[in-house]
Structures are given as C-alpha cells and as structure tokens.
C-alpha cells in the first residue's frame, strides 16, 4: 500500500530509490490518479509518466518554494560512501532480510552495491541493492560471541 495519498495537481518527485539518472531532480504534477498508478507530467514540460504510487514522494515544502524555472530542485546530499569490505545493515522497501543482520559490501557500482551476509550463507549474495538501503556500522561496535550450540 502506498504511504502517501495523492490528489490531482499535487507536486511530487520520484523517490531516490527508484529514480533513474536525470529523474532524481525533476518535479512532477499529478495529472490523474488511478487505483495503483499515477499519471504525472514534469512541471517544466516534457514527457509524462505513469508509474506506481509507491515510486512517488510528496515534494518537500522547501523544494516547492525553491523550485527552479526548469522544474528541478537541488539534489539531496549524497549518502555515506560505501567501500568494499564495509559492514552494513540493510532496510528498505521490498527488503525481506532479517532486521539487524550484518552484511559486507562486496562491490559498489554507482548507487547499487553487492552484499554478502557476514559469516557467509552458502555462497549466496545480493546484487543491485540500492545504497540508500544500507546503514554503515562502526566496526569497533561489532563484538564476537560464542556460537550457540
């Protein structure tokens, strides 16, 4: 279920999790609301889109006030840089992993990372996890405990 309720003529942006290059700074105006999707057109003009409601977020008040003539707004601050070997926890939309589980970053590619469970999981790893889902863990806070039998 969508976490926001949108109406016609509302200003929205595509969530950074789903935005493709070039879409992350575009402000859209809702043209039509459907049961599952929204039809939205860029404020600055251009090709309208139809996408699931979950992909959109309301335009922040400061962004709406500071909207530039071309319909874009300032890009949000970049998340923490993740390097190979960084230890992270993961939480986000459609992430079904256990809360609090530790993962190690195998590689980064733009906004996506590949992860492996700390301690291994029979060679299983996760590709294409959006880096905004990851929270960096301070390695000095990780403690070892005896394995439970």
Short mmCIF file of C-alpha atoms in Angstrom, two decimals:
data_model
loop_
_atom_site.label_atom_id
_atom_site.label_comp_id
_atom_site.label_asym_id
_atom_site.label_seq_id
_atom_site.Cartn_x
_atom_site.Cartn_y
_atom_site.Cartn_z
CA UNK A 1 0.00 0.00 0.00
CA UNK A 2 1.25 3.49 -0.75
CA UNK A 3 2.37 5.51 2.24
CA UNK A 4 1.09 8.78 0.72
CA UNK A 5 -2.26 9.82 -0.67
CA UNK A 6 -2.00 11.96 -3.77
CA UNK A 7 -4.59 14.09 -5.47
CA UNK A 8 -4.81 15.79 -8.83
CA UNK A 9 -2.40 18.75 -9.22
CA UNK A 10 -0.18 17.67 -6.28
CA UNK A 11 3.56 18.21 -6.76
CA UNK A 12 5.59 15.00 -6.44
CA UNK A 13 9.10 13.71 -7.05
CA UNK A 14 10.29 10.20 -7.81
CA UNK A 15 11.78 8.58 -4.74
CA UNK A 16 15.60 8.48 -4.93
CA UNK A 17 15.40 4.71 -4.56
CA UNK A 18 13.57 4.38 -7.89
CA UNK A 19 14.84 7.41 -9.82
CA UNK A 20 16.89 6.82 -12.95
CA UNK A 21 19.65 9.26 -13.91
CA UNK A 22 18.01 12.52 -14.89
CA UNK A 23 14.80 11.83 -12.96
CA UNK A 24 16.08 12.46 -9.46
CA UNK A 25 15.76 16.26 -9.71
CA UNK A 26 12.50 16.54 -11.64
CA UNK A 27 9.31 17.86 -10.04
CA UNK A 28 6.10 16.34 -11.44
CA UNK A 29 2.48 17.50 -11.24
CA UNK A 30 -0.11 14.72 -10.79
CA UNK A 31 -2.39 14.68 -13.83
CA UNK A 32 -4.56 11.69 -12.95
CA UNK A 33 -4.83 9.27 -10.03
CA UNK A 34 -5.59 5.62 -10.76
CA UNK A 35 -6.12 2.74 -8.38
CA UNK A 36 -2.46 1.64 -8.48
CA UNK A 37 -0.67 4.19 -10.67
CA UNK A 38 -0.28 7.93 -11.03
CA UNK A 39 -0.07 9.86 -14.28
CA UNK A 40 2.34 12.74 -13.76
CA UNK A 41 3.82 15.37 -16.05
CA UNK A 42 7.05 17.30 -15.45
CA UNK A 43 6.36 20.85 -14.29
CA UNK A 44 8.98 22.14 -16.72
CA UNK A 45 7.35 20.32 -19.62
CA UNK A 46 8.32 17.07 -21.20
CA UNK A 47 7.08 13.54 -21.45
CA UNK A 48 4.50 12.50 -18.82
CA UNK A 49 4.91 9.21 -16.97
CA UNK A 50 2.64 6.57 -15.47
CA UNK A 51 4.12 4.72 -12.53
CA UNK A 52 3.07 3.00 -9.29
CA UNK A 53 2.14 5.34 -6.43
CA UNK A 54 4.88 3.78 -4.26
CA UNK A 55 7.52 5.32 -6.53
CA UNK A 56 6.49 8.89 -5.70
CA UNK A 57 7.06 11.12 -2.70
CA UNK A 58 5.48 14.48 -1.98
CA UNK A 59 7.66 17.40 -2.99
CA UNK A 60 9.31 18.78 0.16
CA UNK A 61 7.93 22.21 1.15
CA UNK A 62 11.37 23.80 0.84
CA UNK A 63 11.75 22.30 -2.62
CA UNK A 64 8.35 23.52 -3.80
CA UNK A 65 9.20 27.03 -2.63
CA UNK A 66 12.69 26.88 -4.13
CA UNK A 67 11.63 25.26 -7.37
CA UNK A 68 13.70 26.43 -10.27
CA UNK A 69 12.13 27.56 -13.54
CA UNK A 70 13.16 24.33 -15.26
CA UNK A 71 11.13 22.29 -12.74
CA UNK A 72 14.13 20.81 -10.97
CA UNK A 73 15.19 21.11 -7.37
CA UNK A 74 18.56 20.82 -5.65
CA UNK A 75 19.85 17.25 -5.38
CA UNK A 76 19.76 15.72 -1.88
CA UNK A 77 23.03 15.20 -0.04
CA UNK A 78 24.86 12.04 -1.10
CA UNK A 79 24.63 9.11 1.30
CA UNK A 80 27.73 7.81 3.04
CA UNK A 81 30.28 6.33 0.63
CA UNK A 82 30.42 2.56 0.91
CA UNK A 83 33.67 0.80 0.14
CA UNK A 84 34.27 -2.89 -0.48
CA UNK A 85 34.62 -4.52 2.93
CA UNK A 86 32.31 -2.08 4.73
CA UNK A 87 29.94 -3.67 7.24
CA UNK A 88 26.31 -2.56 6.90
CA UNK A 89 22.76 -3.33 7.95
CA UNK A 90 20.00 -3.23 5.33
CA UNK A 91 16.41 -2.00 5.48
CA UNK A 92 14.16 -0.63 2.77
CA UNK A 93 11.15 -1.23 0.56
CA UNK A 94 10.82 -4.85 -0.53
CA UNK A 95 13.85 -5.90 1.55
CA UNK A 96 12.87 -9.15 3.23
CA UNK A 97 16.06 -9.89 5.12
CA UNK A 98 16.25 -10.16 8.89
CA UNK A 99 16.40 -6.82 10.74
CA UNK A 100 19.79 -6.16 12.32
CA UNK A 101 21.61 -8.75 10.20
CA UNK A 102 25.12 -7.64 9.26
CA UNK A 103 26.28 -7.68 5.64
CA UNK A 104 29.63 -6.97 3.98
CA UNK A 105 29.85 -4.85 0.83
CA UNK A 106 31.49 -6.84 -1.98
CA UNK A 107 31.47 -4.10 -4.63
CA UNK A 108 29.82 -0.83 -5.48
CA UNK A 109 28.53 0.32 -8.84
CA UNK A 110 27.03 3.79 -8.81
CA UNK A 111 24.08 3.76 -6.41
CA UNK A 112 23.98 -0.06 -6.25
CA UNK A 113 26.01 -2.42 -4.09
CA UNK A 114 26.52 -6.17 -3.90
CA UNK A 115 26.32 -7.67 -0.42
CA UNK A 116 27.15 -10.92 1.32
CA UNK A 117 25.90 -11.94 4.77
CA UNK A 118 28.61 -11.59 7.42
CA UNK A 119 29.74 -15.13 8.15
CA UNK A 120 28.54 -16.41 4.79
CA UNK A 121 25.36 -18.02 3.50
CA UNK A 122 26.50 -20.96 1.33
CA UNK A 123 27.88 -18.63 -1.33
CA UNK A 124 24.68 -16.59 -1.63
CA UNK A 125 24.99 -12.87 -2.19
CA UNK A 126 22.70 -9.99 -3.15
CA UNK A 127 23.32 -7.85 -6.25
CA UNK A 128 21.82 -4.48 -7.08
CA UNK A 129 20.84 -3.36 -3.58
CA UNK A 130 20.31 0.41 -3.56
CA UNK A 131 22.92 2.05 -1.39
CA UNK A 132 20.31 4.20 0.39
CA UNK A 133 19.01 0.95 1.96
CA UNK A 134 22.38 0.42 3.67
CA UNK A 135 23.41 1.84 7.04
CA UNK A 136 27.13 1.80 7.78
CA UNK A 137 28.07 0.00 11.02
CA UNK A 138 31.07 1.12 13.06
CA UNK A 139 33.40 -1.93 13.13
CA UNK A 140 34.50 -1.12 16.68
CA UNK A 141 30.94 -1.83 17.87
CA UNK A 142 30.89 -5.37 16.48
CA UNK A 143 31.54 -7.97 19.16
CA UNK A 144 32.05 -11.68 18.84
CA UNK A 145 30.05 -14.04 20.97
CA UNK A 146 30.42 -17.80 21.37
CA UNK A 147 28.37 -19.75 18.86
CA UNK A 148 25.19 -21.20 20.27
CA UNK A 149 25.02 -24.97 20.12
#
